[in-house]
Each structure stands twice: as structure tokens, then as C-alpha cells.
mmCIF file of C-alpha atoms in Angstrom:
data_model
loop_
_atom_site.group_PDB
_atom_site.id
_atom_site.type_symbol
_atom_site.label_atom_id
_atom_site.label_comp_id
_atom_site.label_asym_id
_atom_site.label_seq_id
_atom_site.Cartn_x
_atom_site.Cartn_y
_atom_site.Cartn_z
ATOM 1 C CA LYS A 1431 16.440 10.359 -0.795
ATOM 2 C CA GLY A 1432 15.333 7.468 1.805
ATOM 3 C CA TYR A 1433 15.353 5.186 -0.954
ATOM 4 C CA PRO A 1434 16.546 4.530 -4.911
ATOM 5 C CA CYS A 1435 14.380 4.642 -7.271
ATOM 6 C CA SER A 1436 14.110 1.318 -9.649
ATOM 7 C CA PRO A 1437 10.797 0.202 -10.752
ATOM 8 C CA TYR A 1438 9.846 -1.289 -7.404
ATOM 9 C CA THR A 1439 9.741 2.668 -5.766
ATOM 10 C CA LEU A 1440 8.121 5.919 -6.707
ATOM 11 C CA ARG A 1441 10.195 8.649 -5.642
ATOM 12 C CA PRO A 1442 9.286 12.280 -5.726
ATOM 13 C CA PHE A 1443 12.070 14.214 -8.109
ATOM 14 C CA ALA A 1444 14.601 16.273 -5.923
ATOM 15 C CA GLU A 1445 15.330 19.543 -6.603
ATOM 16 C CA ASN A 1446 18.321 18.967 -8.810
ATOM 17 C CA GLU A 1447 15.940 17.011 -11.246
ATOM 18 C CA LEU A 1448 13.078 19.563 -11.940
ATOM 19 C CA GLY A 1449 14.620 20.007 -14.698
ATOM 20 C CA ASN A 1450 15.655 23.570 -16.233
ATOM 21 C CA THR A 1451 12.362 24.690 -18.021
ATOM 22 C CA LEU A 1452 9.885 26.892 -15.955
ATOM 23 C CA GLU A 1453 7.433 24.317 -17.443
ATOM 24 C CA ASP A 1454 9.606 20.871 -16.286
ATOM 25 C CA LYS A 1455 9.688 22.421 -13.045
ATOM 26 C CA ARG A 1456 6.390 23.072 -12.551
ATOM 27 C CA ARG A 1457 5.327 20.054 -13.957
ATOM 28 C CA ARG A 1458 7.624 18.226 -12.032
ATOM 29 C CA ARG A 1459 6.478 20.247 -8.682
ATOM 30 C CA LYS A 1460 2.870 18.945 -8.660
ATOM 31 C CA PHE A 1461 3.642 15.774 -9.591
ATOM 32 C CA ASN A 1462 5.956 15.852 -6.509
ATOM 33 C CA LYS A 1463 3.173 17.451 -4.554
ATOM 34 C CA ALA A 1464 0.387 14.488 -5.827
ATOM 35 C CA LEU A 1465 2.811 11.409 -4.531
ATOM 36 C CA SER A 1466 3.541 12.892 -1.140
ATOM 37 C CA SER A 1467 -0.655 13.214 -0.703
ATOM 38 C CA GLU A 1468 -1.128 9.551 -1.399
ATOM 39 C CA ARG A 1469 1.942 8.385 0.370
ATOM 40 C CA ILE A 1470 0.009 10.359 3.331
ATOM 41 C CA GLU A 1471 -3.172 8.357 1.838
ATOM 42 C CA VAL A 1472 -1.167 5.171 2.574
ATOM 43 C CA GLU A 1473 1.175 5.937 5.870
ATOM 44 C CA HIS A 1474 -3.141 6.930 6.937
ATOM 45 C CA ALA A 1475 -4.400 2.814 6.377
ATOM 46 C CA PHE A 1476 -0.903 1.229 7.114
ATOM 47 C CA GLY A 1477 -1.632 3.177 11.027
ATOM 48 C CA ASP A 1478 -4.916 2.563 11.184
ATOM 49 C CA LEU A 1479 -4.565 -1.587 10.431
ATOM 50 C CA LYS A 1480 -1.546 -1.289 13.602
ATOM 51 C CA GLY A 1481 -4.285 0.659 14.985
ATOM 52 C CA ARG A 1482 -7.183 -1.532 15.034
ATOM 53 C CA PHE A 1483 -5.024 -4.846 14.838
ATOM 54 C CA GLN A 1484 -1.878 -3.471 17.567
ATOM 55 C CA ALA A 1485 -0.287 -6.629 17.244
ATOM 56 C CA LEU A 1486 1.097 -5.504 14.094
ATOM 57 C CA LYS A 1487 2.709 -3.195 15.915
ATOM 58 C CA CYS A 1488 5.502 -5.805 17.373
ATOM 59 C CA LEU A 1489 5.090 -8.295 14.718
ATOM 60 C CA GLY A 1490 8.788 -8.345 14.875
ATOM 61 C CA GLY A 1491 10.814 -11.912 15.795
ATOM 62 C CA VAL A 1492 8.185 -14.348 13.473
ATOM 63 C CA ASP A 1493 9.623 -17.258 13.177
ATOM 64 C CA ASN A 1494 8.136 -18.020 9.500
ATOM 65 C CA LEU A 1495 8.032 -15.310 7.571
ATOM 66 C CA GLY A 1496 5.488 -16.818 5.008
ATOM 67 C CA ASP A 1497 3.144 -16.978 8.018
ATOM 68 C CA ALA A 1498 3.921 -13.884 8.766
ATOM 69 C CA PHE A 1499 3.026 -12.241 5.618
ATOM 70 C CA ARG A 1500 -0.600 -14.455 5.806
ATOM 71 C CA ALA A 1501 -1.870 -13.005 8.740
ATOM 72 C CA VAL A 1502 -0.959 -9.222 7.264
ATOM 73 C CA GLU A 1503 -3.244 -10.659 4.104
ATOM 74 C CA ALA A 1504 -5.765 -12.037 6.450
ATOM 75 C CA LEU A 1505 -6.264 -8.381 8.543
ATOM 76 C CA THR A 1506 -6.031 -6.375 5.509
ATOM 77 C CA ILE A 1507 -9.198 -8.408 4.770
ATOM 78 C CA LEU A 1508 -10.624 -8.213 7.669
ATOM 79 C CA HIS A 1509 -10.006 -4.685 8.118
ATOM 80 C CA ASN A 1510 -11.407 -3.876 4.629
ATOM 81 C CA ILE A 1511 -14.398 -5.848 5.702
ATOM 82 C CA CYS A 1512 -15.181 -3.736 8.970
ATOM 83 C CA LEU A 1513 -14.302 -1.000 6.309
ATOM 84 C CA ASP A 1514 -16.987 -1.563 3.965
ATOM 85 C CA PHE A 1515 -19.469 -2.403 7.159
ATOM 86 C CA GLY A 1516 -19.296 1.531 8.003
ATOM 87 C CA ASP A 1517 -16.317 0.072 11.144
ATOM 88 C CA ASN A 1518 -14.380 2.944 11.307
ATOM 89 C CA ALA A 1519 -10.596 1.765 13.547
ATOM 90 C CA ARG A 1520 -10.238 5.312 14.800
ATOM 91 C CA GLU A 1521 -13.890 4.859 17.166
ATOM 92 C CA LEU A 1522 -12.284 1.749 19.244
ATOM 93 C CA PRO A 1523 -11.444 2.574 22.092
ATOM 94 C CA ASP A 1524 -8.055 1.205 22.642
ATOM 95 C CA PHE A 1525 -7.059 2.899 18.996
ATOM 96 C CA THR A 1526 -4.441 4.486 18.867
ATOM 97 C CA LEU A 1527 -1.688 5.482 16.116
ATOM 98 C CA GLU A 1528 1.146 5.569 18.484
ATOM 99 C CA ASP A 1529 3.514 2.695 18.263
ATOM 100 C CA GLU A 1530 3.829 0.110 21.740
ATOM 101 C CA TYR A 1531 6.014 -1.894 22.425
ATOM 102 C CA PRO A 1532 6.758 -4.414 24.982
ATOM 103 C CA PRO A 1533 8.754 -3.172 28.266
ATOM 104 C CA GLY A 1534 12.169 -3.913 27.168
ATOM 105 C CA ALA A 1535 11.555 -4.755 23.392
ATOM 106 C CA ALA A 1536 12.835 -2.419 21.002
ATOM 107 C CA GLU A 1537 10.687 -0.644 17.932
ATOM 108 C CA GLY A 1538 9.430 -4.223 15.742
ATOM 109 C CA GLU A 1539 10.193 -7.527 18.463
ATOM 110 C CA ASP A 1540 8.824 -9.253 20.633
ATOM 111 C CA PRO A 1541 11.067 -9.946 24.233
ATOM 112 C CA ASP A 1542 8.967 -13.317 24.779
ATOM 113 C CA VAL A 1543 10.477 -14.710 20.789
ATOM 114 C CA GLU A 1544 13.484 -16.397 20.721
ATOM 115 C CA VAL A 1545 15.778 -16.313 17.878
ATOM 116 C CA GLU A 1546 17.373 -18.494 16.175
ATOM 117 C CA PRO A 1547 20.942 -17.976 15.428
ATOM 118 C CA GLU A 1548 20.401 -19.373 11.951
ATOM 119 C CA TYR A 1549 17.308 -16.396 11.536
ATOM 120 C CA GLN A 1550 19.404 -13.785 12.846
ATOM 121 C CA ALA A 1551 21.561 -14.312 10.389
ATOM 122 C CA TRP A 1552 19.006 -14.252 7.439
ATOM 123 C CA LEU A 1553 17.794 -11.282 9.409
ATOM 124 C CA GLY A 1554 20.974 -9.487 8.409
ATOM 125 C CA LEU A 1555 21.497 -10.877 4.945
ATOM 126 C CA ALA A 1556 17.959 -9.381 4.621
ATOM 127 C CA ARG A 1557 18.221 -5.762 5.468
ATOM 128 C CA GLY A 1558 20.139 -5.765 2.692
ATOM 129 C CA VAL A 1559 19.466 -5.030 -1.230
ATOM 130 C CA GLN A 1560 19.802 -7.846 -2.764
ATOM 131 C CA ASN A 1561 19.345 -7.086 -6.792
ATOM 132 C CA ARG A 1562 17.513 -10.127 -8.366
ATOM 133 C CA ARG A 1563 19.186 -12.589 -11.196
ATOM 134 C CA GLY A 1564 20.389 -9.909 -14.186
ATOM 135 C CA GLU A 1565 19.169 -6.595 -12.609
ATOM 136 C CA THR A 1566 22.032 -4.044 -11.801
ATOM 137 C CA ASP A 1567 21.983 -1.092 -10.039
ATOM 138 C CA HIS A 1568 22.281 0.943 -12.545
ATOM 139 C CA SER A 1569 19.953 -0.519 -14.672
ATOM 140 C CA MET A 1570 17.769 -0.797 -12.338
ATOM 141 C CA LYS A 1571 17.713 3.528 -11.308
ATOM 142 C CA LEU A 1572 17.741 3.573 -15.315
ATOM 143 C CA ALA A 1573 14.182 1.222 -15.312
ATOM 144 C CA GLY A 1574 12.880 3.671 -12.537
ATOM 145 C CA TYR A 1575 13.917 7.150 -13.505
ATOM 146 C CA THR A 1576 11.413 5.759 -16.807
ATOM 147 C CA LEU A 1577 8.748 4.330 -15.273
ATOM 148 C CA ARG A 1578 8.594 7.709 -12.813
ATOM 149 C CA LEU A 1579 9.197 9.728 -16.473
ATOM 150 C CA GLN A 1580 5.675 7.776 -17.779
ATOM 151 C CA VAL A 1581 3.707 8.252 -14.747
ATOM 152 C CA LEU A 1582 5.040 12.291 -14.708
ATOM 153 C CA ASP A 1583 2.453 12.305 -18.057
ATOM 154 C CA LYS A 1584 0.387 10.245 -16.716
ATOM 155 C CA VAL A 1585 -0.085 12.412 -13.776
ATOM 156 C CA VAL A 1586 0.389 16.191 -15.258
ATOM 157 C CA PRO A 1587 0.347 16.131 -18.704
ATOM 158 C CA PRO A 1588 2.739 18.068 -20.884
#
């Protein structure tokens, strides 16, 4: 499963959500396959971006989250410009799809950056999912299921 169904995430249909009729099952399995293909494309794009700009592999421990977002956005723009000019990241001499971290660093952490205790506390809160005002887990789930059925009808028309 991995993540909940919501209007912000599009999740494949689980086996018990495929439906009762053969037609529902066929459509939803076809949808799952299409969604999986798109997810793989997105993962490859992130891999190429991290392979081109390897500092992205250990971006954890930043002092200013806004600066980190702007840096990722800028690198994404540069990456797309390179692609427009026919520059393939996979042809770079140091390109690797492996997530390599500096010795002694945990995944996504930079051993040279000290994290302030207040920031560590904030990170602990950020790891939990917080709904926006007025949103409940139930309302989010219902909105996600509704959106998924709408996308299903567009991707695999009845």
C-alpha cells in the first residue's frame, strides 16, 4: 500500500478494490498497469536528476527548508535545459543511479552539518502527516477515492 488514498496521491486499486464484475476488474487492472508505467517514468526522472546533481543524494540536514526547495527547483530547471539541448545525464562520466552517501552518514544526512535541536524537533513533527484545517482522514480518503474513479474513467473509459 505505502501511502493513503487522498486527493493529493493517486494510488493503484488493491486486489480487494478491483470490483465485482469482470469488466470492473479488467478496467481497474488496466488502470493499475498504466499508473505503474507512469510511476516508473517519474522514478527514472528523479534518478536522472540525482545522477546529474549528486549533491541531491545527501540533501538532508539543511538549515533552511525554503532554500532547499529553491535549490531543487533550480537544479530541476537546469536539468530540463540540459535535456532540451540533448545532454543525456546517463552519459556523464560520474553518473550513477546508486544512492551513495558520505562515509558515516545515514541515508539522506550530511555528516558535516549539525542539526539544531529545534530543527530536529521540527523534523519529528514533519514526519507525521498533518491534515489541513477542516480535512479529516475520512474526508481525505473519500475525496481520494472519488478522484481515482474520475481518473479511471478518463484513462480506461467504460
